[in-house]
mmCIF file of N, CA and C in Angstrom:
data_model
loop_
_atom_site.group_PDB
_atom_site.id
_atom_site.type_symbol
_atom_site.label_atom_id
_atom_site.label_comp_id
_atom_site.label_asym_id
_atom_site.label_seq_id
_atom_site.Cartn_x
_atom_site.Cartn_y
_atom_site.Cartn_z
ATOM 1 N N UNK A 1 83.831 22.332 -76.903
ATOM 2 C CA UNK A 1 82.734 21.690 -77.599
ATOM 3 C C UNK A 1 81.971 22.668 -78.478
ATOM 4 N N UNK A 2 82.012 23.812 -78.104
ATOM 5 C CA UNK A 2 80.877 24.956 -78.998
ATOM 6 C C UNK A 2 81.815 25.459 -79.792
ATOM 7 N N UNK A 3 82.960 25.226 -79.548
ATOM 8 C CA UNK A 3 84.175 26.031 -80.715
ATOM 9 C C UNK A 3 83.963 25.745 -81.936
ATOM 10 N N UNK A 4 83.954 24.757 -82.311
ATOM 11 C CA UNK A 4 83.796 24.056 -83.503
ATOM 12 C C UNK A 4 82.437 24.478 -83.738
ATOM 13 N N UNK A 5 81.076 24.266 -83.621
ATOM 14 C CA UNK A 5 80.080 24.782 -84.579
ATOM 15 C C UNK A 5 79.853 26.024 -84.348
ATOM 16 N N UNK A 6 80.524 27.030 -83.404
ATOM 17 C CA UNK A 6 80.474 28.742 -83.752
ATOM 18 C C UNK A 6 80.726 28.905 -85.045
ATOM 19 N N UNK A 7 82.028 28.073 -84.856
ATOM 20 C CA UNK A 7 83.038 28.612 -85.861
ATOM 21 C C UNK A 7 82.663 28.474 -87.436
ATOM 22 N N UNK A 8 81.795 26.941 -87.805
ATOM 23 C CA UNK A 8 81.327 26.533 -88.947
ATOM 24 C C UNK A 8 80.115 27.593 -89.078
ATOM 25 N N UNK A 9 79.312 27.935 -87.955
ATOM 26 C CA UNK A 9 77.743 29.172 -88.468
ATOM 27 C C UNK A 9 78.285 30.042 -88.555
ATOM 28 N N UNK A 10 79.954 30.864 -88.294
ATOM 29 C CA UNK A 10 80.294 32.302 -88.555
ATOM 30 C C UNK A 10 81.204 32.152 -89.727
ATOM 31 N N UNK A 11 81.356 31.107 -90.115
ATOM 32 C CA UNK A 11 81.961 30.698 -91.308
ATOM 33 C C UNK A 11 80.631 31.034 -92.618
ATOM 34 N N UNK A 12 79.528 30.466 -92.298
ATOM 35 C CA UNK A 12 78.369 29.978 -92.975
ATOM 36 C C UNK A 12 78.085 31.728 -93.323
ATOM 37 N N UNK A 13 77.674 31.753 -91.947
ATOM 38 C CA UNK A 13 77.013 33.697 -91.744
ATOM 39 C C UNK A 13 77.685 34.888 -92.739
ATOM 40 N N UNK A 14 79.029 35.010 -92.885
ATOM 41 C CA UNK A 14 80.060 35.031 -93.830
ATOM 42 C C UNK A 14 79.816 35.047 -94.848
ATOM 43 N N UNK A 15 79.792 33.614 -95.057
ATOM 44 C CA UNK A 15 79.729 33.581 -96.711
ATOM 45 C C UNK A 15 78.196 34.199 -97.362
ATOM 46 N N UNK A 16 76.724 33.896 -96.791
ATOM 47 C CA UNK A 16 75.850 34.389 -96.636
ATOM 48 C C UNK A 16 75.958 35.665 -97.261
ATOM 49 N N UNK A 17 76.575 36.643 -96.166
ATOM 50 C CA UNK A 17 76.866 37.768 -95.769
ATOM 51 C C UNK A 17 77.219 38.993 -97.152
ATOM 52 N N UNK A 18 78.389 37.871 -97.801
ATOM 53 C CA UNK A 18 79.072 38.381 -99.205
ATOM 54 C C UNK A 18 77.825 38.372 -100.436
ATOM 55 N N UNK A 19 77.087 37.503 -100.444
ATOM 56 C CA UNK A 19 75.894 37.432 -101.212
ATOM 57 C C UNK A 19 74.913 38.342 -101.087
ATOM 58 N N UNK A 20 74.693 38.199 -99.976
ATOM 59 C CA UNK A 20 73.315 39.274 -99.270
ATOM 60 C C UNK A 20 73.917 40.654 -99.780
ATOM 61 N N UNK A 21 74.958 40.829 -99.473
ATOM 62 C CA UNK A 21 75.911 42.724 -99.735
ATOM 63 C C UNK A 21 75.570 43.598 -101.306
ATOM 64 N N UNK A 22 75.414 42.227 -102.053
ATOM 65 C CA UNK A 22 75.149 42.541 -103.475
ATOM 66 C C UNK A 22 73.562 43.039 -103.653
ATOM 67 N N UNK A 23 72.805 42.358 -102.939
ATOM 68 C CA UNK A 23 71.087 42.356 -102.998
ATOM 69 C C UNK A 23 70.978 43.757 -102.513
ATOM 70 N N UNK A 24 71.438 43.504 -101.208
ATOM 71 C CA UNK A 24 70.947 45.061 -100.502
ATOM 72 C C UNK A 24 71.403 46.013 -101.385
ATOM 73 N N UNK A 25 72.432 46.307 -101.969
ATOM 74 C CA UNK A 25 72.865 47.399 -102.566
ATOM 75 C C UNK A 25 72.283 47.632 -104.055
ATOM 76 N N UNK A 26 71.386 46.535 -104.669
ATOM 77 C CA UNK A 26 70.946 46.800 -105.913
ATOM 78 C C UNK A 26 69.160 47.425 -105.392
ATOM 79 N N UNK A 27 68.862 47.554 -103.821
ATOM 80 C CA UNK A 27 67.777 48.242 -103.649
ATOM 81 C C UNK A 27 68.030 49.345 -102.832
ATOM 82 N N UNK A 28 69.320 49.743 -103.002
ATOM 83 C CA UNK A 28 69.595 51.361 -102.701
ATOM 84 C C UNK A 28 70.634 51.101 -100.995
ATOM 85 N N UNK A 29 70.831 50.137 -100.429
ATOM 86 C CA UNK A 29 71.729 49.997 -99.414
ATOM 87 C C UNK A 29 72.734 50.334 -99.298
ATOM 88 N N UNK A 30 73.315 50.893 -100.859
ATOM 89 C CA UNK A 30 74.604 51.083 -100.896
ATOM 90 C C UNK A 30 75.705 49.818 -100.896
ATOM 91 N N UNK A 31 77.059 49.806 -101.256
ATOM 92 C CA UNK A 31 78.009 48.796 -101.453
ATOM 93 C C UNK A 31 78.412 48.722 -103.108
ATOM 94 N N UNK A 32 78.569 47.501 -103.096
ATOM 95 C CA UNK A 32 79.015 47.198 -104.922
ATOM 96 C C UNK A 32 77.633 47.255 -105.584
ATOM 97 N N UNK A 33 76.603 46.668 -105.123
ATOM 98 C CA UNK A 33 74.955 46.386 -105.771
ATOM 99 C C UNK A 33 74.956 47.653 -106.197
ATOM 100 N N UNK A 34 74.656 48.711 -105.362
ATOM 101 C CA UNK A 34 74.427 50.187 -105.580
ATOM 102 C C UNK A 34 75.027 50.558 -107.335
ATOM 103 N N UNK A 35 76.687 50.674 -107.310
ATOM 104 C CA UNK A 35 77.295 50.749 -108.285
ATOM 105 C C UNK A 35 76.724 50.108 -109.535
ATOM 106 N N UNK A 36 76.614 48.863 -109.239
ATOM 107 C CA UNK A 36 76.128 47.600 -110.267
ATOM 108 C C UNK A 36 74.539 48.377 -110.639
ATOM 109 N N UNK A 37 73.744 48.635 -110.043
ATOM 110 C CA UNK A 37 72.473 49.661 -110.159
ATOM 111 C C UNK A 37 73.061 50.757 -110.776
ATOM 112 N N UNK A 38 74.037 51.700 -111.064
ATOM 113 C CA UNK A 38 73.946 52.618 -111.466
ATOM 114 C C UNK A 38 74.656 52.690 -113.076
ATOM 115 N N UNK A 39 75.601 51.911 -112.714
ATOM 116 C CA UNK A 39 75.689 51.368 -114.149
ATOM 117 C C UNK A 39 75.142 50.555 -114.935
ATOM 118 N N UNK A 40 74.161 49.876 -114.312
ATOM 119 C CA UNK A 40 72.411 49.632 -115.494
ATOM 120 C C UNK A 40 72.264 50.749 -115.898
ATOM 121 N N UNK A 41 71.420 50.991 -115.240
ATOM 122 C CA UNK A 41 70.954 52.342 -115.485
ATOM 123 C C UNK A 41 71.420 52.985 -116.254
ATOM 124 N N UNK A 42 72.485 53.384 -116.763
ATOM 125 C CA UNK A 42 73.466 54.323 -117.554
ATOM 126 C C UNK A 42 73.873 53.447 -118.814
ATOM 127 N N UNK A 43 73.622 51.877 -118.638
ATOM 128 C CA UNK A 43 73.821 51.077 -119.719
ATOM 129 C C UNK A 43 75.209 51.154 -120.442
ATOM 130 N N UNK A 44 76.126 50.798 -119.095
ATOM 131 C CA UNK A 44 77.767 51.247 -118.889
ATOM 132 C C UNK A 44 77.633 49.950 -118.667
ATOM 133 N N UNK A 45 77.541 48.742 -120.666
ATOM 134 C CA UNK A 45 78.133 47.789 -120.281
ATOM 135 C C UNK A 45 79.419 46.901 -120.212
ATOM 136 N N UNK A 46 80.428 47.781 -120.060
ATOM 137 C CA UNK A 46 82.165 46.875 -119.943
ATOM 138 C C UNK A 46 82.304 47.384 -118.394
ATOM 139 N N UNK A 47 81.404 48.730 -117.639
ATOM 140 C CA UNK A 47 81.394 48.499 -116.039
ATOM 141 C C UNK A 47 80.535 48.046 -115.280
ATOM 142 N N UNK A 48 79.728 47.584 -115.965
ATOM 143 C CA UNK A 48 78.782 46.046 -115.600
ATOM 144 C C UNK A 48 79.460 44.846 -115.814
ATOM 145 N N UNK A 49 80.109 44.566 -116.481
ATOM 146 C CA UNK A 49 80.666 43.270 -116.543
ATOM 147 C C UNK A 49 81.743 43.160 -115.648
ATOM 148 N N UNK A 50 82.780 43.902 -115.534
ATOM 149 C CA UNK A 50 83.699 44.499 -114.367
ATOM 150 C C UNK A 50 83.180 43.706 -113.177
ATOM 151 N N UNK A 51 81.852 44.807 -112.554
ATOM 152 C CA UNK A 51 81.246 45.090 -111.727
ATOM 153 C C UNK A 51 80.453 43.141 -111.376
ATOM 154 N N UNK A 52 80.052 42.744 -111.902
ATOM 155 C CA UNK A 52 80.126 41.127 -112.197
ATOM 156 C C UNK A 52 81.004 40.009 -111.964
ATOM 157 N N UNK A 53 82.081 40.496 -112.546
ATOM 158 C CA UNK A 53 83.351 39.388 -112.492
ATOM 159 C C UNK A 53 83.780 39.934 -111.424
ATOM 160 N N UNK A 54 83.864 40.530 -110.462
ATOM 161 C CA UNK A 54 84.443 41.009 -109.494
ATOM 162 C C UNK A 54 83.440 40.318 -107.997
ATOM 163 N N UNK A 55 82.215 40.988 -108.352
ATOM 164 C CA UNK A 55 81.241 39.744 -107.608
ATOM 165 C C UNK A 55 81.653 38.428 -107.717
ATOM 166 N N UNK A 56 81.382 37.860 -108.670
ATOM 167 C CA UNK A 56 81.356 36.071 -109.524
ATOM 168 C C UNK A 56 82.828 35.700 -108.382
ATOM 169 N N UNK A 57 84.200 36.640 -108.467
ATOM 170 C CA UNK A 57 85.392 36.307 -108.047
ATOM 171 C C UNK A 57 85.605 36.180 -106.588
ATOM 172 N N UNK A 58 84.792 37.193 -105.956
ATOM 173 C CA UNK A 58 85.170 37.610 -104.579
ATOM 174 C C UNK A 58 83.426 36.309 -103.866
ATOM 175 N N UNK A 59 82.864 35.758 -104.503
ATOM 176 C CA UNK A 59 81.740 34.895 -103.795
ATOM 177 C C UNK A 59 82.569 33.744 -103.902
ATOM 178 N N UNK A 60 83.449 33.636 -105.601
ATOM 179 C CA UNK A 60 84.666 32.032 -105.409
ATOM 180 C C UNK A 60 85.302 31.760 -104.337
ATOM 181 N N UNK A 61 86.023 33.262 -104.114
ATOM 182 C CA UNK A 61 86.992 33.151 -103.057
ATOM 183 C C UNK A 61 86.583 33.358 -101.524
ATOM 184 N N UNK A 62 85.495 33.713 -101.079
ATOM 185 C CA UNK A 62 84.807 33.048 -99.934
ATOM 186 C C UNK A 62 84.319 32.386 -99.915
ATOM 187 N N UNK A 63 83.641 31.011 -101.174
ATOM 188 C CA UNK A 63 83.331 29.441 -101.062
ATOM 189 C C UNK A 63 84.928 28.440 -100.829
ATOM 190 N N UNK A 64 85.941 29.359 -101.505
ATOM 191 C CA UNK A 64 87.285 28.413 -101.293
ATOM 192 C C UNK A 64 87.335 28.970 -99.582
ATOM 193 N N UNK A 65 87.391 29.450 -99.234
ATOM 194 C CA UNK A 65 88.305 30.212 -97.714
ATOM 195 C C UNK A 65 86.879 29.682 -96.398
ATOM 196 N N UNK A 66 85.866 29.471 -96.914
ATOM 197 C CA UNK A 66 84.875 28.994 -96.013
ATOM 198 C C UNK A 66 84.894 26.809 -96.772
ATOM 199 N N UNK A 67 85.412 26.838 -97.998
ATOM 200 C CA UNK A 67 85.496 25.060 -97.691
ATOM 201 C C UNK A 67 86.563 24.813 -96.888
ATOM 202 N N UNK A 68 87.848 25.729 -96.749
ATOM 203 C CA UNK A 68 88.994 25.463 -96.053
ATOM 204 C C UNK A 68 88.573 25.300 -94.690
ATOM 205 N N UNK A 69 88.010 26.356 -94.083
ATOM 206 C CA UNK A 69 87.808 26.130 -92.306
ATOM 207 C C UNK A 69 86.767 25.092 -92.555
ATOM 208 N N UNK A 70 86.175 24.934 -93.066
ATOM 209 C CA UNK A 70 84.593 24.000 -92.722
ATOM 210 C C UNK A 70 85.566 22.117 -92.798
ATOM 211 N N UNK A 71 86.763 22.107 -93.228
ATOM 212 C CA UNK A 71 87.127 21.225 -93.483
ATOM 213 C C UNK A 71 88.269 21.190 -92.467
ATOM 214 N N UNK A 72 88.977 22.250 -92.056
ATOM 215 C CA UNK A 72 90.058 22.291 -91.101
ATOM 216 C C UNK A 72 89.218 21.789 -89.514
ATOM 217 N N UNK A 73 87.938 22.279 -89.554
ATOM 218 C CA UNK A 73 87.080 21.952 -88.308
ATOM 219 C C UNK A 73 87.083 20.657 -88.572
ATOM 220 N N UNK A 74 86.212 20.053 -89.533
ATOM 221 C CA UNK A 74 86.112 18.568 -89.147
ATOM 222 C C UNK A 74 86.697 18.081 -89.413
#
């Protein structure tokens, strides 16, 4: 009975998770944000855009891989 909504809030927590990674690191946490901060800064914009589409791609592909289980559950 608890299998199923662990599984949908660590699904949820997850995807969350990939979003949040970007924030923390554009206030010094380190990760991709960090990078994405340093190439502002340096006004390195074709590794800002990089640095973007790579975010934009990897948040797609944990909304596809978190609609899959959220849908394999119910």
């Amino acid at each position: 009975q608890i299998l199923p909504a662990f599984a949908g809030i660590s699904v949820f927590r997850w995807d969350i998770n990939i979003r949040e990674s970007t924030v923390l690191g554009l206030v010094g946490a380190g990760g991709i944000g960090l990078q994405l901060q340093a190439s502002l800064n340096v006004l390195a914009w074709p590794q800002v855009t990089l640095i973007l589409i790579s975010i934009f791609i990897s948040v797609l592909i944990s909304e596809w891989v978190s609609a899959k289980v959220r849908h394999a559950i119910i």
